[in-house]
C-alpha cells in the first residue's frame, strides 16, 4: 500500500524544526499502527510539495528515520516502512465505557490535596508586566555555554556519569566544586561526605524535616515564611510554632523552650527580605546549644547579594554542628534545573542520603555533570555577575517608580535579592488586588500565601524584578498604584 501525501500535515502548535516535526509525524504514524510494515511513503518531492517545505528537509527527515529503522530505502523505488520498525503491542481491549468506581477520597485520605495551595500563573510570559518571583529571564541566561556543557556531558567520555546509577551517591565533580568554590563564599568549610545533592531547596527542606521531625517533636518557623515549608512540616505531623519576624528577621528570644528544630531564612528572610544581624545569629546559635535544638538554614538567594557583601551564613558561625545549610541553584541558574544541596554533619547527611535513596536515588547524572562543567569552566560566575548588573539596574528603576507612585515598601533587603516586599493600605486584600491587576496584564504575588492561614485579609504583596524588562517597570508600577487608588483607601 502507498500512503497518500494528503494524510500528512504539520500541526501549527508543534515544536521543533521542520525536519524534526516531519520525523515525529512519520514515527507516530508507524507507532500508532496507521502505517504498517511494507507500506510505501510518498516520495520526498511529493511530500515536500504537499507540506510546503524544501525537498532536502523531507529527505533529511527520511534519512534519520532510516537510521532509526523506522524506514528502509529500496534504491529507486523509494522509502518503505521497515519490517523491523518499532511498533506498539496490540491488545484486545474490553468493550464498553471505562468507569472509575473507586472512592479515592476515602482510599487516599486526601492528605496532600487538602493542604493549602497557591497556584501561580503558568502563562506568566504572556503578561506585559510580570512582577513574578523566581522565574528566569531568557535574555540574561547563557544559553550557548549551557548548551555546550550539556553536549559535553552527553559525550562518550562522560557516558558512565550520564547513564550509570550512583545509588546513594552524587557526581564527585559537582560535589568537589561545591565544597571548594560555592560553600567558601558563604564562609562554610565542608568535606564531600557532608554534602548531599537534592532536587532543589524544596526537596532539601523535605528531607531535613523527614529526618529531624515526627509527631512528638516541635518545629519553629518564621511568620511570614516560604509557603512550601508549611506543607513540608504538615507531612511530619510535628507540632509547629509560628514566630513573627521583625525588621531583623526571626527573634531568638521568641522561640519556645521545648523547640527541637528551627527553620529560618536568616540571610534573606522570605518574603520580607530582612537580614538577621550577626549578633542575633550568634544569640540563636547560643540558644541552640543551651536548649539542644537544631537549626535548618535556607540560604535560597545566596548568590544574589549585589548591593554589598553578604553576611556570613549561620553555618559558617556554627561550632557545634547544629546548623543544616540548604542551598539552591534555582535563583542563579534557573528553577527548572531542580538542583540544590544540603550541608550538615555526617550522621545527618547519612540519614538524609539513605532517605533520598529510597525515594529518588539521586538527581539525574546528566544534569549533575552539565552543572559541574558550567561551574568549573567559569560560566556560572560570569552569569552571576551579569545577573548582579541587571538586577541592580532593575532595582533602581523599581525603587524610583515606587517612590514616584507613592507605594509603600515593607521590606526590600539591604544586600540585594530579586524582590520588594510591599504593603497596600489597610483594608485592601491583595488577593483581590492581584485579580484586578491580572486583568490589566500585571502579575503580582499576594502576601496571604506566606502567612499562617488564621490571618484575615492580607495587605502585603511581593513584587519581583527578575523576569520583567526594564522598560516595563515604570508603567507596571503606575498601573498598580492606579488600581490601589481606585479603592479610595490610603
Short mmCIF file of C-alpha atoms in Angstrom, two decimals:
data_model
loop_
_atom_site.label_atom_id
_atom_site.label_comp_id
_atom_site.label_asym_id
_atom_site.label_seq_id
_atom_site.Cartn_x
_atom_site.Cartn_y
_atom_site.Cartn_z
CA UNK A 1 0.00 0.00 0.00
CA UNK A 2 1.18 3.52 -0.83
CA UNK A 3 0.50 6.11 1.86
CA UNK A 4 -1.03 9.25 0.23
CA UNK A 5 0.79 12.53 0.88
CA UNK A 6 -2.56 14.04 1.88
CA UNK A 7 -2.55 12.01 5.11
CA UNK A 8 0.35 14.12 6.39
CA UNK A 9 0.01 17.57 7.93
CA UNK A 10 2.10 19.74 10.24
CA UNK A 11 0.29 20.82 13.39
CA UNK A 12 0.73 24.60 13.90
CA UNK A 13 1.41 24.25 17.64
CA UNK A 14 4.02 21.50 17.23
CA UNK A 15 7.50 22.38 18.47
CA UNK A 16 10.87 21.64 16.84
CA UNK A 17 12.40 22.23 13.41
CA UNK A 18 10.56 21.27 10.23
CA UNK A 19 12.78 18.21 9.87
CA UNK A 20 12.05 17.11 13.45
CA UNK A 21 8.32 17.66 13.02
CA UNK A 22 8.27 15.50 9.86
CA UNK A 23 10.25 12.78 11.66
CA UNK A 24 7.81 12.86 14.56
CA UNK A 25 4.81 12.77 12.23
CA UNK A 26 6.04 9.66 10.42
CA UNK A 27 7.27 7.90 13.58
CA UNK A 28 3.94 8.48 15.34
CA UNK A 29 2.06 7.10 12.34
CA UNK A 30 4.12 3.91 12.50
CA UNK A 31 3.87 3.55 16.29
CA UNK A 32 0.10 4.12 16.22
CA UNK A 33 -0.32 1.45 13.53
CA UNK A 34 -1.60 3.76 10.78
CA UNK A 35 1.43 2.89 8.62
CA UNK A 36 2.30 -0.79 8.56
CA UNK A 37 5.40 -2.77 7.58
CA UNK A 38 5.96 -2.63 3.80
CA UNK A 39 3.81 0.49 3.25
CA UNK A 40 5.39 2.91 0.77
CA UNK A 41 5.72 6.54 1.85
CA UNK A 42 5.22 9.49 -0.51
CA UNK A 43 8.32 10.50 -2.44
CA UNK A 44 10.37 13.29 -0.91
CA UNK A 45 9.37 15.57 -3.80
CA UNK A 46 5.64 14.86 -3.47
CA UNK A 47 5.61 15.25 0.35
CA UNK A 48 7.65 18.45 0.15
CA UNK A 49 5.17 19.98 -2.29
CA UNK A 50 2.22 18.93 -0.12
CA UNK A 51 3.71 20.31 3.10
CA UNK A 52 5.16 23.44 1.51
CA UNK A 53 8.73 22.71 2.60
CA UNK A 54 12.00 22.11 0.76
CA UNK A 55 12.71 18.66 -0.64
CA UNK A 56 16.02 18.44 1.25
CA UNK A 57 14.13 18.87 4.55
CA UNK A 58 11.98 15.82 3.81
CA UNK A 59 15.00 13.85 2.54
CA UNK A 60 16.92 14.56 5.76
CA UNK A 61 13.92 13.52 7.85
CA UNK A 62 13.58 10.28 5.89
CA UNK A 63 17.33 9.62 6.27
CA UNK A 64 17.10 9.93 10.07
CA UNK A 65 14.10 7.60 10.11
CA UNK A 66 16.09 5.05 8.10
CA UNK A 67 18.94 5.30 10.63
CA UNK A 68 16.45 4.58 13.44
CA UNK A 69 14.97 1.62 11.49
CA UNK A 70 11.53 3.16 11.07
CA UNK A 71 12.01 3.22 7.29
CA UNK A 72 14.05 1.37 4.73
CA UNK A 73 15.25 2.71 1.37
CA UNK A 74 14.87 0.49 -1.68
CA UNK A 75 17.05 2.10 -4.33
CA UNK A 76 14.97 3.97 -6.90
CA UNK A 77 11.72 2.54 -5.55
CA UNK A 78 11.54 4.95 -2.60
CA UNK A 79 11.05 4.71 1.15
CA UNK A 80 9.05 1.96 2.87
CA UNK A 81 8.07 1.21 6.47
CA UNK A 82 10.70 -1.19 7.79
CA UNK A 83 9.71 -4.76 8.61
CA UNK A 84 11.50 -4.35 11.96
CA UNK A 85 10.23 -0.85 12.75
CA UNK A 86 9.29 -0.14 16.37
CA UNK A 87 5.59 -0.57 16.96
CA UNK A 88 3.15 -0.61 19.85
CA UNK A 89 1.97 -4.05 21.03
CA UNK A 90 -1.57 -4.91 20.03
CA UNK A 91 -4.07 -5.84 22.73
CA UNK A 92 -7.67 -6.91 22.71
CA UNK A 93 -9.33 -4.22 24.77
CA UNK A 94 -12.53 -4.86 26.75
CA UNK A 95 -15.64 -3.38 25.19
CA UNK A 96 -17.82 -0.78 26.87
CA UNK A 97 -17.10 2.55 28.51
CA UNK A 98 -14.49 2.64 31.27
CA UNK A 99 -15.64 3.94 34.64
CA UNK A 100 -13.85 4.77 37.90
CA UNK A 101 -15.80 3.32 40.81
CA UNK A 102 -13.10 3.76 43.50
CA UNK A 103 -13.85 6.20 46.31
CA UNK A 104 -10.48 7.89 46.07
CA UNK A 105 -11.27 10.43 48.80
CA UNK A 106 -11.62 7.53 51.26
CA UNK A 107 -8.73 5.49 49.88
CA UNK A 108 -6.17 8.33 49.83
CA UNK A 109 -7.50 10.35 52.75
CA UNK A 110 -6.68 13.45 50.66
CA UNK A 111 -3.74 14.14 52.96
CA UNK A 112 -1.86 16.17 50.37
CA UNK A 113 -4.52 17.79 48.16
CA UNK A 114 -6.21 19.15 51.27
CA UNK A 115 -3.16 21.27 52.09
CA UNK A 116 -3.27 24.93 51.17
CA UNK A 117 -2.29 25.59 47.58
CA UNK A 118 -1.47 28.89 45.93
CA UNK A 119 -1.11 28.17 42.22
CA UNK A 120 0.96 30.55 40.11
CA UNK A 121 0.28 31.56 36.54
CA UNK A 122 1.98 29.11 34.19
CA UNK A 123 1.49 31.52 31.28
CA UNK A 124 3.22 34.41 33.06
CA UNK A 125 5.28 35.24 29.95
CA UNK A 126 2.09 36.29 28.17
CA UNK A 127 1.57 39.15 30.66
CA UNK A 128 3.00 42.57 29.85
CA UNK A 129 4.10 43.30 33.42
CA UNK A 130 5.21 40.06 35.14
CA UNK A 131 6.43 41.12 38.59
CA UNK A 132 6.66 37.40 39.23
CA UNK A 133 9.21 35.86 41.59
CA UNK A 134 11.66 33.06 40.96
CA UNK A 135 11.49 32.80 37.17
CA UNK A 136 14.32 33.25 34.68
CA UNK A 137 14.77 35.98 32.11
CA UNK A 138 15.90 34.21 28.91
CA UNK A 139 17.66 37.40 27.80
CA UNK A 140 20.07 37.11 30.73
CA UNK A 141 20.78 33.38 30.66
CA UNK A 142 23.92 32.00 28.98
CA UNK A 143 22.19 29.64 26.55
CA UNK A 144 25.23 28.95 24.37
CA UNK A 145 27.61 27.87 27.10
CA UNK A 146 24.95 25.85 28.91
CA UNK A 147 24.26 24.02 25.65
CA UNK A 148 27.99 23.36 25.15
CA UNK A 149 28.28 21.95 28.66
CA UNK A 150 25.21 19.77 28.14
CA UNK A 151 26.65 18.41 24.89
CA UNK A 152 29.99 17.74 26.56
CA UNK A 153 28.20 15.86 29.34
CA UNK A 154 26.49 13.75 26.66
CA UNK A 155 29.83 12.64 25.22
CA UNK A 156 31.21 9.12 25.35
CA UNK A 157 33.81 10.14 27.92
CA UNK A 158 31.02 11.02 30.39
CA UNK A 159 28.66 8.21 29.41
CA UNK A 160 29.01 6.42 32.75
CA UNK A 161 28.13 9.65 34.59
CA UNK A 162 25.02 10.15 32.47
CA UNK A 163 23.83 6.56 32.25
CA UNK A 164 25.13 4.97 35.44
CA UNK A 165 23.37 4.53 38.75
CA UNK A 166 25.15 6.30 41.60
CA UNK A 167 22.86 4.55 44.09
CA UNK A 168 23.15 6.80 47.16
CA UNK A 169 25.96 8.99 45.82
CA UNK A 170 26.40 12.05 43.58
CA UNK A 171 28.68 13.27 40.82
CA UNK A 172 32.04 13.72 42.59
CA UNK A 173 33.00 16.53 40.21
CA UNK A 174 30.00 18.64 41.20
CA UNK A 175 30.33 17.84 44.91
CA UNK A 176 34.01 18.81 44.82
CA UNK A 177 33.22 22.12 43.14
CA UNK A 178 30.51 22.95 45.67
CA UNK A 179 32.89 22.12 48.54
CA UNK A 180 35.83 24.11 47.17
CA UNK A 181 34.16 27.06 45.47
CA UNK A 182 30.49 27.57 46.35
CA UNK A 183 30.47 26.95 50.10
CA UNK A 184 33.56 29.07 50.90
CA UNK A 185 31.66 32.08 49.53
CA UNK A 186 29.30 31.61 52.46
CA UNK A 187 32.16 31.01 54.88
CA UNK A 188 31.46 27.29 55.05
CA UNK A 189 34.09 24.56 55.12
CA UNK A 190 32.74 21.08 54.44
CA UNK A 191 34.03 17.64 53.47
CA UNK A 192 32.34 15.98 50.46
CA UNK A 193 30.78 13.44 52.86
CA UNK A 194 28.92 16.37 54.48
CA UNK A 195 27.23 17.44 51.22
CA UNK A 196 24.16 15.90 49.58
CA UNK A 197 22.60 16.99 46.28
CA UNK A 198 18.83 17.48 46.21
CA UNK A 199 16.12 18.27 43.70
CA UNK A 200 16.10 21.94 44.69
CA UNK A 201 15.62 23.65 48.06
CA UNK A 202 12.08 22.28 48.45
CA UNK A 203 13.38 18.73 48.34
CA UNK A 204 16.18 19.66 50.75
CA UNK A 205 13.67 21.05 53.25
CA UNK A 206 11.51 17.92 52.90
CA UNK A 207 14.46 15.60 53.51
CA UNK A 208 15.50 17.66 56.55
CA UNK A 209 12.01 17.66 58.03
CA UNK A 210 11.52 13.92 57.47
CA UNK A 211 14.81 13.09 59.16
CA UNK A 212 14.52 15.51 62.07
CA UNK A 213 10.82 15.61 62.94
CA UNK A 214 7.95 13.37 63.99
CA UNK A 215 4.68 13.70 65.89
CA UNK A 216 6.49 14.05 69.22
CA UNK A 217 8.77 16.90 68.17
CA UNK A 218 8.30 20.67 67.82
CA UNK A 219 9.38 22.84 64.90
CA UNK A 220 9.57 26.63 64.86
CA UNK A 221 9.15 28.53 61.61
CA UNK A 222 9.04 32.18 60.67
CA UNK A 223 5.78 34.03 60.08
CA UNK A 224 5.54 35.03 57.27
CA UNK A 225 7.59 32.30 55.61
CA UNK A 226 8.10 30.27 52.45
CA UNK A 227 4.65 28.67 51.82
CA UNK A 228 6.07 25.29 50.82
CA UNK A 229 7.64 24.86 54.25
CA UNK A 230 4.26 24.65 55.99
CA UNK A 231 3.19 21.80 53.74
CA UNK A 232 6.50 20.03 54.37
CA UNK A 233 6.05 20.29 58.14
CA UNK A 234 2.41 19.18 58.00
CA UNK A 235 3.54 15.88 56.48
CA UNK A 236 5.71 15.12 59.53
CA UNK A 237 2.71 15.62 61.89
CA UNK A 238 5.00 17.60 64.18
CA UNK A 239 3.87 20.48 66.39
CA UNK A 240 4.55 23.73 64.53
CA UNK A 241 5.06 27.09 66.22
CA UNK A 242 4.84 30.32 64.23
CA UNK A 243 7.38 33.01 65.20
CA UNK A 244 6.53 36.51 63.95
CA UNK A 245 9.56 38.14 62.32
CA UNK A 246 10.59 41.76 62.80
CA UNK A 247 12.87 44.10 60.85
CA UNK A 248 15.84 41.85 61.73
CA UNK A 249 14.20 38.54 60.91
CA UNK A 250 13.46 35.81 63.42
CA UNK A 251 13.83 36.93 67.10
CA UNK A 252 15.56 34.09 69.02
CA UNK A 253 14.03 35.10 72.36
CA UNK A 254 10.56 34.30 70.99
CA UNK A 255 11.39 30.62 70.49
CA UNK A 256 9.59 28.17 72.79
CA UNK A 257 11.61 26.33 75.41
CA UNK A 258 10.78 22.88 74.00
CA UNK A 259 11.65 23.53 70.34
CA UNK A 260 13.55 20.74 68.53
CA UNK A 261 14.15 22.26 65.09
CA UNK A 262 14.17 25.90 63.96
CA UNK A 263 13.70 26.77 60.27
CA UNK A 264 14.99 30.19 59.24
CA UNK A 265 15.95 32.24 56.19
CA UNK A 266 18.48 34.27 58.14
CA UNK A 267 20.42 35.87 55.28
CA UNK A 268 17.41 36.89 53.21
CA UNK A 269 14.16 36.37 55.07
CA UNK A 270 11.40 35.03 52.87
CA UNK A 271 9.45 37.08 51.94
CA UNK A 272 10.33 40.29 53.85
CA UNK A 273 14.00 40.31 52.70
CA UNK A 274 15.21 41.15 56.24
CA UNK A 275 18.78 40.14 57.07
CA UNK A 276 19.46 38.78 60.55
CA UNK A 277 22.32 40.76 62.17
CA UNK A 278 25.40 38.87 63.29
CA UNK A 279 24.68 39.45 66.99
CA UNK A 280 21.24 37.86 66.59
CA UNK A 281 22.72 34.93 64.68
CA UNK A 282 25.18 34.31 67.46
CA UNK A 283 22.36 34.50 70.02
CA UNK A 284 20.36 31.96 68.03
CA UNK A 285 23.33 29.57 67.98
CA UNK A 286 23.92 30.10 71.72
CA UNK A 287 20.28 29.21 72.42
CA UNK A 288 20.59 26.14 70.17
CA UNK A 289 23.48 24.92 72.32
CA UNK A 290 21.74 25.83 75.58
CA UNK A 291 18.40 24.20 74.72
CA UNK A 292 19.80 21.44 72.46
CA UNK A 293 17.94 22.18 69.21
CA UNK A 294 18.94 22.11 65.54
CA UNK A 295 18.69 24.97 63.02
CA UNK A 296 17.85 24.48 59.33
CA UNK A 297 19.14 27.49 57.38
CA UNK A 298 17.51 28.05 53.98
CA UNK A 299 20.03 30.21 52.07
CA UNK A 300 17.86 30.36 48.95
CA UNK A 301 19.29 33.58 47.43
CA UNK A 302 22.89 33.06 48.45
CA UNK A 303 24.32 34.46 45.19
CA UNK A 304 22.02 37.48 44.84
CA UNK A 305 23.87 39.94 47.10
CA UNK A 306 24.84 42.76 44.77
CA UNK A 307 24.37 45.90 46.89
CA UNK A 308 27.02 44.92 49.43
CA UNK A 309 28.79 41.82 50.68
CA UNK A 310 26.51 39.20 52.16
CA UNK A 311 26.53 38.44 55.86
CA UNK A 312 28.22 35.20 56.90
CA UNK A 313 25.89 32.23 56.82
CA UNK A 314 24.68 30.70 60.06
CA UNK A 315 26.54 27.54 59.14
CA UNK A 316 29.82 29.48 58.98
CA UNK A 317 29.35 30.57 62.61
CA UNK A 318 28.35 27.10 63.80
CA UNK A 319 30.95 25.39 66.00
CA UNK A 320 28.81 22.51 67.29
CA UNK A 321 27.36 21.06 64.08
CA UNK A 322 23.86 22.31 64.94
CA UNK A 323 23.16 24.06 61.62
CA UNK A 324 21.97 22.33 58.48
CA UNK A 325 22.55 24.51 55.43
CA UNK A 326 20.22 24.45 52.42
CA UNK A 327 21.46 25.89 49.12
CA UNK A 328 19.93 26.04 45.66
CA UNK A 329 20.87 27.00 42.11
CA UNK A 330 17.26 27.92 41.25
CA UNK A 331 17.73 31.69 41.50
CA UNK A 332 21.21 31.92 40.00
CA UNK A 333 20.68 29.41 37.16
CA UNK A 334 17.01 28.52 36.59
CA UNK A 335 14.24 26.90 38.67
CA UNK A 336 13.62 24.09 36.18
CA UNK A 337 17.11 22.75 36.88
CA UNK A 338 15.81 21.40 40.23
CA UNK A 339 19.27 21.22 41.76
CA UNK A 340 20.11 22.14 45.34
CA UNK A 341 22.20 20.79 48.18
CA UNK A 342 22.27 20.05 51.89
CA UNK A 343 25.32 20.64 54.07
CA UNK A 344 25.44 19.18 57.57
CA UNK A 345 27.17 16.85 59.99
CA UNK A 346 27.97 13.42 58.57
CA UNK A 347 25.42 11.48 60.69
CA UNK A 348 22.62 13.77 59.48
CA UNK A 349 23.75 13.62 55.83
CA UNK A 350 23.97 9.83 56.07
CA UNK A 351 20.32 9.66 57.18
CA UNK A 352 19.21 12.13 54.51
CA UNK A 353 21.19 10.21 51.90
CA UNK A 354 19.54 6.93 52.87
CA UNK A 355 16.07 8.54 52.75
CA UNK A 356 16.76 10.13 49.37
CA UNK A 357 17.89 6.75 48.03
CA UNK A 358 14.51 5.21 48.86
CA UNK A 359 12.63 7.97 47.05
CA UNK A 360 14.68 9.03 44.01
CA UNK A 361 18.20 7.55 44.33
CA UNK A 362 19.91 10.77 43.11
CA UNK A 363 19.35 13.73 40.74
CA UNK A 364 19.91 12.80 37.07
CA UNK A 365 23.58 12.22 36.25
CA UNK A 366 23.50 14.28 33.07
CA UNK A 367 22.07 17.28 34.93
CA UNK A 368 24.74 16.98 37.59
CA UNK A 369 27.64 16.77 35.12
CA UNK A 370 26.29 19.61 32.96
CA UNK A 371 26.08 21.84 36.03
CA UNK A 372 29.56 20.74 37.09
CA UNK A 373 31.04 21.77 33.75
CA UNK A 374 29.12 25.05 33.74
CA UNK A 375 30.50 25.92 37.18
CA UNK A 376 34.05 24.63 36.65
CA UNK A 377 34.56 26.42 33.31
CA UNK A 378 33.72 29.80 34.84
CA UNK A 379 30.39 30.29 33.06
CA UNK A 380 28.46 30.30 36.34
CA UNK A 381 30.41 33.18 37.86
CA UNK A 382 30.12 35.17 34.64
CA UNK A 383 26.34 34.60 34.67
CA UNK A 384 26.02 35.63 38.33
CA UNK A 385 27.98 38.80 37.56
CA UNK A 386 25.63 39.57 34.66
CA UNK A 387 22.60 38.98 36.88
CA UNK A 388 24.02 41.34 39.52
CA UNK A 389 24.39 44.14 37.00
CA UNK A 390 20.94 43.60 35.52
CA UNK A 391 19.22 43.28 38.90
CA UNK A 392 20.94 46.39 40.24
CA UNK A 393 19.58 48.42 37.31
CA UNK A 394 16.09 46.95 37.61
CA UNK A 395 16.07 47.52 41.35
CA UNK A 396 16.97 51.20 40.85
CA UNK A 397 14.17 51.60 38.31
CA UNK A 398 11.72 49.83 40.60
CA UNK A 399 12.76 51.94 43.58
CA UNK A 400 12.34 55.17 41.59
CA UNK A 401 8.94 54.12 40.25
CA UNK A 402 7.69 53.04 43.70
CA UNK A 403 8.69 56.38 45.21
CA UNK A 404 7.18 58.32 42.30
CA UNK A 405 3.85 56.49 42.65
CA UNK A 406 3.75 56.74 46.45
CA UNK A 407 3.60 53.00 47.09
CA UNK A 408 4.73 51.60 50.45
CA UNK A 409 7.73 49.28 50.73
CA UNK A 410 7.57 46.93 53.71
CA UNK A 411 10.93 45.26 53.05
CA UNK A 412 13.43 45.50 50.22
CA UNK A 413 16.62 43.88 51.54
CA UNK A 414 19.89 45.61 52.27
CA UNK A 415 22.04 43.18 50.28
CA UNK A 416 20.07 42.75 47.07
CA UNK A 417 17.88 39.81 46.19
CA UNK A 418 15.30 39.96 43.44
CA UNK A 419 12.14 41.38 45.01
CA UNK A 420 10.43 44.05 47.13
CA UNK A 421 8.03 43.19 49.95
CA UNK A 422 5.16 45.69 49.68
CA UNK A 423 2.23 46.81 51.82
CA UNK A 424 -1.06 48.12 50.45
CA UNK A 425 -3.30 50.44 52.50
CA UNK A 426 -5.15 48.79 55.39
CA UNK A 427 -8.44 47.28 54.26
CA UNK A 428 -7.14 46.05 50.89
CA UNK A 429 -6.94 42.30 50.38
CA UNK A 430 -4.12 41.82 47.89
CA UNK A 431 -5.70 38.61 46.57
CA UNK A 432 -8.49 40.77 45.14
CA UNK A 433 -5.96 43.36 44.03
CA UNK A 434 -3.96 40.68 42.18
CA UNK A 435 -7.06 39.52 40.29
CA UNK A 436 -7.89 43.05 39.15
CA UNK A 437 -4.31 43.71 38.10
CA UNK A 438 -4.04 40.44 36.18
CA UNK A 439 -6.93 41.63 34.01
CA UNK A 440 -4.72 44.61 33.12
CA UNK A 441 -1.67 42.49 32.32
CA UNK A 442 0.07 42.95 35.67
CA UNK A 443 1.16 39.99 37.79
CA UNK A 444 1.89 40.47 41.49
CA UNK A 445 2.18 37.91 44.26
CA UNK A 446 -0.43 38.27 47.06
CA UNK A 447 1.05 38.00 50.54
CA UNK A 448 -1.55 35.70 52.09
CA UNK A 449 0.35 32.58 50.99
CA UNK A 450 3.25 33.47 53.29
CA UNK A 451 1.22 33.83 56.48
CA UNK A 452 -0.47 31.46 58.85
CA UNK A 453 -3.93 30.64 57.46
CA UNK A 454 -5.57 32.08 60.60
CA UNK A 455 -4.73 35.57 59.28
CA UNK A 456 -7.56 37.62 57.77
CA UNK A 457 -7.39 39.79 54.62
CA UNK A 458 -3.72 40.41 53.83
CA UNK A 459 -2.44 43.85 52.72
CA UNK A 460 1.04 42.57 51.80
CA UNK A 461 2.28 41.59 48.35
CA UNK A 462 5.59 40.81 46.65
CA UNK A 463 7.00 42.47 43.54
CA UNK A 464 9.94 40.77 41.83
CA UNK A 465 12.17 42.14 39.11
CA UNK A 466 13.96 39.03 37.89
CA UNK A 467 11.65 38.49 34.90
CA UNK A 468 10.38 41.92 33.86
CA UNK A 469 12.14 44.10 31.30
CA UNK A 470 13.48 47.48 32.37
CA UNK A 471 11.21 49.43 30.03
CA UNK A 472 8.09 47.83 31.51
CA UNK A 473 8.81 48.62 35.15
CA UNK A 474 7.61 52.26 35.43
CA UNK A 475 4.32 51.62 33.60
CA UNK A 476 3.65 48.43 35.57
CA UNK A 477 4.19 50.18 38.91
CA UNK A 478 1.91 53.01 37.76
CA UNK A 479 -0.86 50.50 36.99
CA UNK A 480 -0.52 49.03 40.49
CA UNK A 481 -0.80 52.50 42.01
CA UNK A 482 -3.86 53.27 39.88
CA UNK A 483 -5.63 50.08 40.95
CA UNK A 484 -4.92 50.80 44.62
CA UNK A 485 -6.10 54.39 44.22
CA UNK A 486 -9.46 53.13 42.90
CA UNK A 487 -10.21 51.66 46.31
CA UNK A 488 -10.09 55.10 47.91
CA UNK A 489 -8.04 53.68 50.79
CA UNK A 490 -4.83 55.32 51.98
#
